[in-house]
Short mmCIF file of C-alpha atoms in Angstrom, two decimals:
data_model
loop_
_atom_site.label_atom_id
_atom_site.label_comp_id
_atom_site.label_asym_id
_atom_site.label_seq_id
_atom_site.Cartn_x
_atom_site.Cartn_y
_atom_site.Cartn_z
CA ALA A 4 10.53 -0.24 20.16
CA GLN A 5 6.91 -1.27 20.03
CA LYS A 6 6.15 -3.99 17.54
CA ILE A 7 3.33 -6.31 16.52
CA THR A 8 4.09 -9.62 14.83
CA GLN A 9 1.62 -11.76 12.93
CA THR A 10 3.46 -14.82 11.68
CA GLN A 11 0.66 -16.35 9.61
CA PRO A 12 0.33 -14.58 6.27
CA GLY A 13 -2.54 -16.87 5.27
CA MET A 14 -4.78 -19.48 6.86
CA PHE A 15 -7.59 -21.78 5.83
CA VAL A 16 -10.38 -23.03 8.05
CA GLN A 17 -13.37 -25.24 7.40
CA GLU A 18 -16.76 -23.62 7.84
CA LYS A 19 -18.15 -24.10 11.39
CA GLU A 20 -14.70 -24.88 12.79
CA ALA A 21 -12.79 -22.65 15.21
CA VAL A 22 -9.60 -20.89 14.16
CA THR A 23 -6.83 -19.08 16.06
CA LEU A 24 -4.96 -16.17 14.53
CA ASP A 25 -1.63 -15.48 16.20
CA CYS A 26 -0.37 -12.14 17.39
CA THR A 27 2.66 -11.34 19.52
CA TYR A 28 3.69 -7.92 20.64
CA ASP A 29 6.68 -6.19 22.07
CA THR A 30 6.58 -3.16 24.30
CA SER A 31 8.24 -1.88 27.42
CA ASP A 32 5.24 0.32 28.18
CA PRO A 33 3.22 -1.21 31.07
CA SER A 34 0.05 0.43 29.79
CA TYR A 35 -1.19 -0.60 26.38
CA GLY A 36 -4.23 -1.78 24.49
CA LEU A 37 -4.53 -4.62 22.00
CA PHE A 38 -7.04 -4.63 19.16
CA TRP A 39 -8.13 -6.84 16.34
CA TYR A 40 -9.58 -5.49 13.11
CA LYS A 41 -11.13 -7.24 10.14
CA GLN A 42 -10.70 -6.01 6.58
CA PRO A 43 -12.97 -7.77 4.07
CA SER A 44 -12.23 -7.65 0.35
CA SER A 45 -14.46 -4.57 0.13
CA GLY A 46 -11.70 -2.70 1.95
CA GLU A 47 -13.27 -1.24 5.08
CA MET A 48 -11.63 -1.74 8.48
CA ILE A 49 -13.94 -3.17 11.12
CA PHE A 50 -13.12 -3.20 14.83
CA LEU A 51 -13.62 -6.64 16.41
CA ILE A 52 -12.29 -6.79 19.94
CA TYR A 53 -10.17 -4.95 22.51
CA GLN A 54 -8.00 -6.04 25.46
CA GLY A 55 -6.39 -3.65 27.92
CA SER A 56 -3.04 -4.57 29.44
CA TYR A 57 -4.51 -4.42 32.94
CA ASP A 58 -7.63 -6.41 32.14
CA GLN A 59 -7.72 -9.60 34.18
CA GLN A 60 -10.14 -11.46 31.99
CA ASN A 61 -9.85 -12.31 28.31
CA ALA A 62 -12.08 -10.18 26.12
CA THR A 63 -14.98 -11.77 24.26
CA GLU A 64 -17.36 -10.35 21.66
CA GLY A 65 -19.81 -12.82 20.24
CA ARG A 66 -17.87 -15.42 18.27
CA TYR A 67 -14.60 -13.56 18.83
CA SER A 68 -12.41 -14.03 21.85
CA LEU A 69 -8.94 -12.76 22.60
CA ASN A 70 -6.54 -15.19 24.24
CA PHE A 71 -4.37 -12.75 26.18
CA GLN A 72 -1.18 -14.20 27.66
CA LYS A 73 0.66 -11.27 29.13
CA ALA A 74 3.83 -13.11 30.17
CA ARG A 75 4.21 -14.48 26.66
CA LYS A 76 3.19 -11.15 25.13
CA SER A 77 0.63 -12.78 22.93
CA ALA A 78 -2.90 -11.73 22.02
CA ASN A 79 -4.31 -14.38 19.75
CA LEU A 80 -7.76 -14.01 18.18
CA VAL A 81 -10.03 -17.02 18.34
CA ILE A 82 -12.99 -17.16 15.98
CA SER A 83 -15.47 -19.88 16.85
CA ALA A 84 -17.89 -21.48 14.41
CA SER A 85 -16.33 -19.90 11.32
CA GLN A 86 -18.64 -18.54 8.66
CA LEU A 87 -18.00 -17.83 4.99
CA GLY A 88 -18.31 -14.13 5.77
CA ASP A 89 -15.30 -14.38 8.06
CA SER A 90 -13.02 -14.63 5.02
CA ALA A 91 -10.95 -11.46 5.23
CA MET A 92 -7.65 -9.94 6.32
CA TYR A 93 -7.25 -9.71 10.08
CA PHE A 94 -4.98 -7.17 11.69
CA CYS A 95 -3.68 -7.13 15.24
CA ALA A 96 -2.83 -3.69 16.60
CA MET A 97 -1.44 -2.17 19.75
CA SER A 98 -1.96 1.26 21.21
CA TYR A 99 0.46 2.58 23.78
CA SER A 100 0.70 5.72 25.75
CA GLY A 101 3.63 7.72 26.97
CA GLY A 102 1.04 10.47 27.13
CA TYR A 103 -0.20 10.06 23.58
CA GLN A 104 -1.85 7.38 21.61
CA LYS A 105 0.44 5.72 19.17
CA VAL A 106 -0.84 2.72 17.29
CA THR A 107 1.13 -0.02 15.55
CA PHE A 108 -0.44 -2.60 13.26
CA GLY A 109 0.77 -6.07 12.38
CA THR A 110 1.16 -7.20 8.79
CA GLY A 111 -2.13 -9.07 8.81
CA THR A 112 -3.34 -12.64 8.30
CA LYS A 113 -5.54 -13.55 5.36
CA LEU A 114 -8.18 -16.00 6.51
CA GLN A 115 -10.14 -18.06 4.03
CA VAL A 116 -13.15 -20.07 5.18
CA ILE A 117 -13.81 -23.16 3.10
CA PRO A 118 -17.39 -24.40 2.68
CA ASP B 30 -25.54 8.32 9.74
CA THR B 31 -22.01 7.49 8.57
CA ALA B 32 -19.57 7.56 11.48
CA VAL B 33 -16.33 8.40 9.64
CA SER B 34 -16.56 9.60 6.07
CA GLN B 35 -13.86 10.33 3.54
CA THR B 36 -13.95 12.02 0.19
CA PRO B 37 -13.14 11.16 -2.47
CA LYS B 38 -13.30 7.36 -2.44
CA TYR B 39 -11.10 7.14 -5.54
CA LEU B 40 -8.52 9.62 -6.73
CA VAL B 41 -6.50 9.23 -9.91
CA THR B 42 -4.00 11.94 -10.69
CA GLN B 43 -0.71 12.61 -12.40
CA MET B 44 2.71 12.95 -10.84
CA GLY B 45 3.49 16.43 -9.64
CA ASN B 46 -0.10 17.39 -8.91
CA ASP B 47 -1.41 18.56 -5.53
CA LYS B 48 -4.49 16.87 -4.07
CA SER B 49 -6.52 16.81 -0.86
CA ILE B 50 -8.50 14.13 0.92
CA LYS B 51 -11.17 15.16 3.39
CA CYS B 52 -12.29 13.33 6.50
CA GLU B 53 -15.16 13.97 8.87
CA GLN B 54 -16.39 12.06 11.91
CA ASN B 55 -19.72 12.53 13.68
CA LEU B 56 -18.91 10.38 16.70
CA GLY B 57 -17.80 13.20 18.96
CA HIS B 58 -14.33 11.67 19.21
CA ASP B 59 -11.40 13.86 20.17
CA THR B 60 -8.63 12.02 18.31
CA MET B 61 -8.28 11.53 14.56
CA TYR B 62 -5.70 9.73 12.44
CA TRP B 63 -4.41 9.24 8.95
CA TYR B 64 -3.06 5.86 7.88
CA LYS B 65 -1.47 4.68 4.65
CA GLN B 66 -2.08 1.12 3.49
CA ASP B 67 0.32 -0.02 0.79
CA SER B 68 -0.16 -2.67 -1.89
CA LYS B 69 0.98 -5.36 0.55
CA LYS B 70 -1.79 -4.32 2.95
CA PHE B 71 0.65 -2.91 5.47
CA LEU B 72 -0.99 -0.19 7.57
CA LYS B 73 1.21 2.62 8.79
CA ILE B 74 0.14 5.53 10.91
CA MET B 75 1.01 8.90 9.42
CA PHE B 76 -0.53 11.53 11.67
CA SER B 77 -2.67 11.82 14.74
CA TYR B 78 -4.54 14.85 16.04
CA ASN B 79 -6.09 15.31 19.45
CA ASN B 80 -8.50 18.22 19.85
CA LYS B 81 -7.11 19.83 16.68
CA GLU B 82 -3.54 19.52 17.94
CA LEU B 83 -0.95 17.41 16.13
CA ILE B 84 0.33 14.72 18.50
CA ILE B 85 1.86 12.13 16.19
CA ASN B 86 3.83 12.89 13.09
CA GLU B 87 5.58 9.80 11.86
CA THR B 88 8.39 9.91 9.33
CA VAL B 89 6.31 11.20 6.49
CA PRO B 90 7.63 13.45 3.71
CA ASN B 91 6.74 17.08 4.32
CA ARG B 92 4.80 17.00 1.05
CA PHE B 93 2.04 15.60 3.26
CA SER B 94 0.34 18.21 5.39
CA PRO B 95 -2.61 17.45 7.64
CA LYS B 96 -5.03 20.15 8.68
CA SER B 97 -7.64 19.96 11.40
CA PRO B 98 -10.05 22.91 11.25
CA ASP B 99 -12.05 21.46 14.14
CA LYS B 100 -12.34 18.28 16.22
CA ALA B 101 -14.60 16.60 13.68
CA HIS B 102 -12.45 17.15 10.61
CA LEU B 103 -8.97 16.10 9.59
CA ASN B 104 -7.92 16.75 6.02
CA LEU B 105 -4.80 15.56 4.24
CA HIS B 106 -3.14 17.65 1.59
CA ILE B 107 -0.44 16.15 -0.59
CA ASN B 108 1.89 18.28 -2.70
CA SER B 109 3.93 17.18 -5.72
CA LEU B 110 2.49 13.70 -5.85
CA GLU B 111 4.86 10.82 -6.62
CA LEU B 112 4.25 7.31 -7.93
CA GLY B 113 5.11 5.89 -4.49
CA ASP B 114 2.22 7.80 -2.95
CA SER B 115 -0.20 5.39 -4.62
CA ALA B 116 -1.97 3.60 -1.78
CA VAL B 117 -5.19 3.49 0.18
CA TYR B 118 -5.41 6.24 2.78
CA PHE B 119 -7.60 5.65 5.79
CA CYS B 120 -8.90 8.21 8.19
CA ALA B 121 -9.87 7.02 11.68
CA SER B 122 -11.08 8.42 14.96
CA SER B 123 -11.12 7.34 18.59
CA GLN B 124 -11.99 8.68 22.00
CA GLY B 125 -9.30 9.25 24.60
CA LEU B 126 -5.57 8.86 24.62
CA GLY B 127 -3.01 6.22 25.39
CA GLN B 128 -3.98 2.90 26.84
CA GLN B 129 -7.38 4.28 27.79
CA ALA B 130 -8.17 5.06 24.18
CA SER B 131 -11.15 3.36 22.66
CA GLU B 132 -11.09 1.39 19.49
CA GLN B 133 -10.61 3.30 16.29
CA TYR B 134 -13.39 3.75 13.79
CA PHE B 135 -12.16 3.83 10.24
CA GLY B 136 -13.43 5.64 7.22
CA PRO B 137 -14.01 3.70 3.99
CA GLY B 138 -10.60 4.62 2.62
CA THR B 139 -9.44 6.68 -0.36
CA ARG B 140 -7.68 4.78 -3.11
CA LEU B 141 -5.08 7.14 -4.55
CA THR B 142 -3.47 6.23 -7.86
CA VAL B 143 -0.65 8.37 -9.17
CA THR B 144 0.19 7.91 -12.84
#
């Protein structure tokens, strides 16, 4: 069965430092997509970055990069130069096909940026 | 110019009542979703519609009935509300299916409290 695991319930990072949020996944489907979302305390869900299972290069979006290691089935999110506004819950998610789009979310990591 | 909108934002009601949450997207996406986020922030997909057709129906009590009058709308009706239904319900939309699907855009959420 498809599954997303985020083993870090909470993390702290100093402002301006880089931080890595872990995500591992499990699927037997060769075709899948991996996503990261941010949920600030205000509650909205914000898309950050996407990696397709066939993409050769790691995805990057501004200060966000996805460290995709297919053999290890990991898709860690790296945030560089952390800012106070990065304090939020971060969710890793996977979409997989079989003809339809199913999506599974991890349990989330609460990141707190310390000034 | 809101992309995905939900109404109401807050809903407080008594056990046994029937209520509806409405969702509309103006992104031209062909797939829409309902998620439930519980008090521990766990996000679980409930339903997914593609071009008004139900494609995912997770193990959700049949008191929950989605309705998609057109591609841009996906409403959620809940009968005989129970205390355990208290949660935040998110509507989302995306373009495409399976691994080729784009990221999901989320609505602001509806916080349902059943007393």
